[in-house]
Amino acid sequence: MLILSRKMNEKIMIGEDISITIIEIRGDQVKIGVEAPKSVKVFRQEVFLAIKNENRAAATSADANLESLSGLTLK
Amino acid sequence: MDIKTKAMGTVSIVERQIIEIPAGFYGFEKYKRFALIDATQKPFIWIQSLDDEGLAFLAIDPFLFRPDYEIDVDDAALAEIGVSSPSDVLVFALITVPQDGGPITANLQGPLIVNKANNMAVQAVLSDAKWGTKHDLLAEFSAKGGTRC
């Protein structure tokens, strides 16, 4: 893990194609700009973890009694 | 071809039921080949791994129970599976049946996006706070005024 400090408007490069800019610092919130190629996915960590955990829960789903949900349809 | 499934024993499928997920599902990145199979209960489907018969996800078209579902899939995800036309896109939400008997939920934040034109798929991550990972199917379906046949 690399630990470093930046001031407002300073950047960090990750490899040649990804850059992080500190856009604004206000109280305990930092506004960060991320520039990356389309092939690189960027999201908040907690969102990524939530999806991963939900996938795991879905994969180990109990045998479903889906009868209560059968025949879902719209008016 | 016949395949072994988690929930339905051996099932016969055809080529066009097979999808490829190059990046895999988050947390299951090594598994890339799946078959889409109708579940015994409509309108659910199973997304069954072809590489591990014990890995399968129950799924549903999210628009069936949330007609107000609206997603803006990022270009990177669409480019990964070569989507050139919106009419080629199929969306599936993965279903979780909790072990503790709690409500059955659908993940609307991480839908599987399938490109019908080439049968490639990607799990998208939506940043709209309106869509979470645990939407109560029964509760939300009733709320949206649906009926059951």
Short mmCIF file of C-alpha atoms in Angstrom, two decimals:
data_model
loop_
_atom_site.label_atom_id
_atom_site.label_comp_id
_atom_site.label_asym_id
_atom_site.label_seq_id
_atom_site.Cartn_x
_atom_site.Cartn_y
_atom_site.Cartn_z
CA MET A 1 0.00 0.00 0.00
CA LEU A 2 1.36 3.38 -0.97
CA ILE A 3 0.46 6.22 1.40
CA LEU A 4 0.92 9.79 0.33
CA SER A 5 -0.50 13.26 0.77
CA ARG A 6 -1.92 15.55 -1.86
CA LYS A 7 -3.20 19.07 -1.82
CA MET A 8 -6.22 20.33 -3.71
CA ASN A 9 -5.92 19.98 -7.47
CA GLU A 10 -2.93 17.71 -7.22
CA LYS A 11 -3.05 14.37 -9.01
CA ILE A 12 -1.98 10.78 -8.60
CA MET A 13 -1.19 8.57 -11.58
CA ILE A 14 -1.92 4.85 -11.46
CA GLY A 15 -0.06 3.29 -14.35
CA GLU A 16 -0.12 5.39 -17.47
CA ASP A 17 -3.85 5.52 -18.02
CA ILE A 18 -5.49 6.23 -14.71
CA SER A 19 -5.36 9.47 -12.79
CA ILE A 20 -6.92 10.62 -9.54
CA THR A 21 -7.40 14.33 -8.82
CA ILE A 22 -8.27 15.90 -5.49
CA ILE A 23 -10.94 18.34 -6.59
CA GLU A 24 -12.29 19.70 -3.33
CA ILE A 25 -11.80 19.21 0.37
CA ARG A 26 -14.68 20.20 2.59
CA GLY A 27 -14.85 19.09 6.21
CA ASP A 28 -14.57 15.32 6.25
CA GLN A 29 -15.49 14.90 2.60
CA VAL A 30 -13.08 14.79 -0.28
CA LYS A 31 -14.29 15.20 -3.84
CA ILE A 32 -12.16 13.07 -6.11
CA GLY A 33 -11.99 12.98 -9.89
CA VAL A 34 -11.03 9.70 -11.52
CA GLU A 35 -9.98 9.49 -15.14
CA ALA A 36 -9.61 6.02 -16.53
CA PRO A 37 -10.07 4.19 -19.82
CA LYS A 38 -13.52 2.76 -20.53
CA SER A 39 -12.21 -0.73 -19.90
CA VAL A 40 -11.44 0.04 -16.28
CA LYS A 41 -14.36 -0.10 -13.84
CA VAL A 42 -14.46 2.51 -11.15
CA PHE A 43 -16.85 2.50 -8.23
CA ARG A 44 -17.16 3.15 -4.53
CA GLN A 45 -15.78 0.21 -2.61
CA GLU A 46 -18.90 -0.40 -0.56
CA VAL A 47 -20.98 -0.76 -3.73
CA PHE A 48 -18.58 -3.30 -5.19
CA LEU A 49 -18.57 -5.25 -1.93
CA ALA A 50 -22.36 -5.14 -1.69
CA ILE A 51 -22.73 -6.67 -5.16
CA LYS A 52 -20.11 -9.31 -4.46
CA ASN A 53 -21.73 -10.27 -1.16
CA GLU A 54 -25.17 -10.39 -2.69
CA ASN A 55 -23.88 -12.63 -5.49
CA ARG A 56 -22.52 -14.98 -2.84
CA ALA A 57 -25.82 -15.00 -0.98
CA ALA A 58 -27.69 -15.64 -4.22
CA ALA A 59 -25.40 -18.54 -5.10
CA THR A 60 -26.02 -20.20 -1.77
CA SER A 61 -29.74 -19.52 -1.81
CA ALA A 62 -31.88 -21.99 0.05
CA ASP A 63 -34.09 -24.23 -2.05
CA ALA A 64 -36.77 -21.80 -2.85
CA ASN A 65 -40.40 -22.31 -2.26
CA LEU A 66 -41.28 -20.00 -5.07
CA GLU A 67 -44.95 -20.88 -5.14
CA SER A 68 -45.88 -17.68 -3.39
CA LEU A 69 -44.24 -15.80 -6.22
CA SER A 70 -45.35 -17.88 -9.16
CA GLY A 71 -47.21 -16.35 -12.02
CA LEU A 72 -46.00 -12.81 -11.47
CA THR A 73 -47.62 -10.75 -14.11
CA LEU A 74 -48.88 -7.26 -14.67
CA LYS A 75 -52.42 -5.97 -15.14
CA MET B 1 -26.83 -31.15 -25.18
CA ASP B 2 -27.53 -32.43 -21.69
CA ILE B 3 -26.20 -30.53 -18.70
CA LYS B 4 -26.31 -31.15 -14.96
CA THR B 5 -28.09 -28.44 -13.00
CA LYS B 6 -28.20 -27.45 -9.35
CA ALA B 7 -31.97 -27.49 -9.05
CA MET B 8 -33.42 -29.51 -11.87
CA GLY B 9 -31.22 -32.56 -12.35
CA THR B 10 -30.11 -33.19 -15.91
CA VAL B 11 -31.60 -30.80 -18.42
CA SER B 12 -31.43 -30.70 -22.19
CA ILE B 13 -30.38 -27.33 -23.64
CA VAL B 14 -29.56 -25.87 -27.02
CA GLU B 15 -26.60 -23.75 -28.05
CA ARG B 16 -28.47 -20.46 -28.02
CA GLN B 17 -29.25 -20.86 -24.31
CA ILE B 18 -25.55 -20.58 -23.56
CA ILE B 19 -24.11 -17.22 -22.57
CA GLU B 20 -20.54 -16.19 -21.94
CA ILE B 21 -19.64 -13.74 -19.18
CA PRO B 22 -16.02 -12.69 -19.91
CA ALA B 23 -15.51 -11.00 -16.54
CA GLY B 24 -17.69 -13.46 -14.65
CA PHE B 25 -19.93 -12.48 -11.74
CA TYR B 26 -18.30 -10.41 -9.00
CA GLY B 27 -16.95 -12.91 -6.50
CA PHE B 28 -17.15 -15.74 -9.07
CA GLU B 29 -14.81 -14.42 -11.71
CA LYS B 30 -13.53 -17.83 -12.84
CA TYR B 31 -16.94 -19.01 -14.04
CA LYS B 32 -17.69 -17.69 -17.51
CA ARG B 33 -20.04 -20.08 -19.23
CA PHE B 34 -23.64 -20.34 -18.19
CA ALA B 35 -26.92 -21.59 -19.58
CA LEU B 36 -30.21 -19.70 -19.23
CA ILE B 37 -32.92 -22.20 -18.31
CA ASP B 38 -36.59 -21.64 -17.46
CA ALA B 39 -37.28 -22.51 -13.84
CA THR B 40 -40.26 -24.72 -13.02
CA GLN B 41 -41.89 -21.62 -11.55
CA LYS B 42 -42.51 -18.97 -14.16
CA PRO B 43 -41.31 -16.31 -14.70
CA PHE B 44 -38.06 -17.22 -12.97
CA ILE B 45 -35.02 -18.51 -14.79
CA TRP B 46 -31.88 -20.25 -13.67
CA ILE B 47 -28.48 -18.99 -14.73
CA GLN B 48 -26.66 -22.31 -14.48
CA SER B 49 -22.88 -22.62 -14.59
CA LEU B 50 -21.64 -25.08 -17.20
CA ASP B 51 -18.41 -25.54 -15.29
CA ASP B 52 -19.80 -26.29 -11.82
CA GLU B 53 -23.19 -27.91 -11.53
CA GLY B 54 -23.50 -26.61 -7.97
CA LEU B 55 -23.28 -22.98 -9.10
CA ALA B 56 -26.52 -21.49 -10.32
CA PHE B 57 -28.36 -18.24 -9.80
CA LEU B 58 -32.09 -17.81 -9.75
CA ALA B 59 -33.02 -14.71 -11.74
CA ILE B 60 -35.91 -12.68 -13.02
CA ASP B 61 -36.57 -9.92 -15.52
CA PRO B 62 -36.62 -6.96 -13.10
CA PHE B 63 -39.12 -5.03 -15.21
CA LEU B 64 -41.74 -7.67 -14.37
CA PHE B 65 -41.97 -6.60 -10.76
CA ARG B 66 -40.67 -3.05 -11.02
CA PRO B 67 -42.03 -1.54 -14.24
CA ASP B 68 -40.42 1.71 -13.12
CA TYR B 69 -36.94 0.11 -13.23
CA GLU B 70 -34.67 2.31 -15.23
CA ILE B 71 -31.03 1.63 -15.76
CA ASP B 72 -28.22 3.54 -17.29
CA VAL B 73 -25.53 1.01 -18.00
CA ASP B 74 -22.07 2.48 -18.30
CA ASP B 75 -20.40 2.42 -21.71
CA ALA B 76 -17.54 0.27 -20.47
CA ALA B 77 -19.90 -2.55 -19.57
CA LEU B 78 -21.73 -2.30 -22.91
CA ALA B 79 -18.48 -2.20 -24.86
CA GLU B 80 -17.31 -5.34 -23.09
CA ILE B 81 -20.14 -7.30 -24.65
CA GLY B 82 -20.37 -5.48 -27.96
CA VAL B 83 -23.84 -4.02 -27.63
CA SER B 84 -24.74 -2.02 -30.72
CA SER B 85 -28.48 -1.72 -30.28
CA PRO B 86 -30.71 -1.34 -27.19
CA SER B 87 -33.10 -3.90 -28.63
CA ASP B 88 -30.38 -6.53 -28.27
CA VAL B 89 -30.25 -6.12 -24.51
CA LEU B 90 -31.81 -8.50 -21.95
CA VAL B 91 -31.65 -7.65 -18.25
CA PHE B 92 -31.75 -10.11 -15.36
CA ALA B 93 -31.75 -9.48 -11.63
CA LEU B 94 -30.26 -12.17 -9.41
CA ILE B 95 -32.52 -13.51 -6.69
CA THR B 96 -31.50 -14.35 -3.14
CA VAL B 97 -33.50 -16.78 -1.04
CA PRO B 98 -32.24 -16.26 2.50
CA GLN B 99 -31.29 -19.35 4.48
CA ASP B 100 -33.19 -17.98 7.47
CA GLY B 101 -36.53 -17.87 5.70
CA GLY B 102 -36.61 -14.11 5.29
CA PRO B 103 -38.16 -12.41 2.27
CA ILE B 104 -36.97 -13.39 -1.20
CA THR B 105 -35.06 -10.47 -2.67
CA ALA B 106 -33.79 -9.31 -6.03
CA ASN B 107 -30.53 -7.47 -6.64
CA LEU B 108 -31.39 -4.46 -8.76
CA GLN B 109 -28.05 -2.78 -8.27
CA GLY B 110 -25.99 -5.44 -10.04
CA PRO B 111 -28.09 -6.69 -12.96
CA LEU B 112 -26.79 -9.11 -15.56
CA ILE B 113 -26.85 -7.47 -18.98
CA VAL B 114 -27.08 -9.95 -21.86
CA ASN B 115 -26.44 -9.07 -25.49
CA LYS B 116 -28.83 -11.26 -27.50
CA ALA B 117 -26.86 -10.66 -30.68
CA ASN B 118 -23.77 -12.53 -29.50
CA ASN B 119 -24.88 -14.15 -26.19
CA MET B 120 -22.25 -12.30 -24.21
CA ALA B 121 -23.08 -10.85 -20.83
CA VAL B 122 -21.71 -8.63 -18.11
CA GLN B 123 -22.79 -7.87 -14.57
CA ALA B 124 -23.27 -4.11 -14.41
CA VAL B 125 -22.96 -2.01 -11.27
CA LEU B 126 -25.49 0.81 -11.09
CA SER B 127 -24.64 3.99 -9.30
CA ASP B 128 -28.21 5.28 -8.97
CA ALA B 129 -28.99 5.14 -5.24
CA LYS B 130 -32.58 4.18 -6.00
CA TRP B 131 -31.58 0.58 -6.73
CA GLY B 132 -30.19 -1.64 -4.00
CA THR B 133 -29.08 -5.22 -3.69
CA LYS B 134 -32.08 -6.44 -1.69
CA HIS B 135 -35.48 -5.57 -3.12
CA ASP B 136 -38.27 -7.56 -1.47
CA LEU B 137 -39.99 -9.26 -4.43
CA LEU B 138 -43.37 -9.87 -2.90
CA ALA B 139 -43.67 -6.49 -1.22
CA GLU B 140 -42.59 -4.48 -4.22
CA PHE B 141 -44.61 -6.47 -6.67
CA SER B 142 -47.82 -5.89 -4.76
CA ALA B 143 -47.00 -2.24 -4.32
CA LYS B 144 -46.69 -1.71 -8.03
CA GLY B 145 -50.20 -2.98 -8.63
CA GLY B 146 -49.43 -6.24 -10.35
CA THR B 147 -51.70 -9.24 -10.41
CA ARG B 148 -50.98 -12.92 -10.39
CA CYS B 149 -52.37 -15.41 -12.81
#
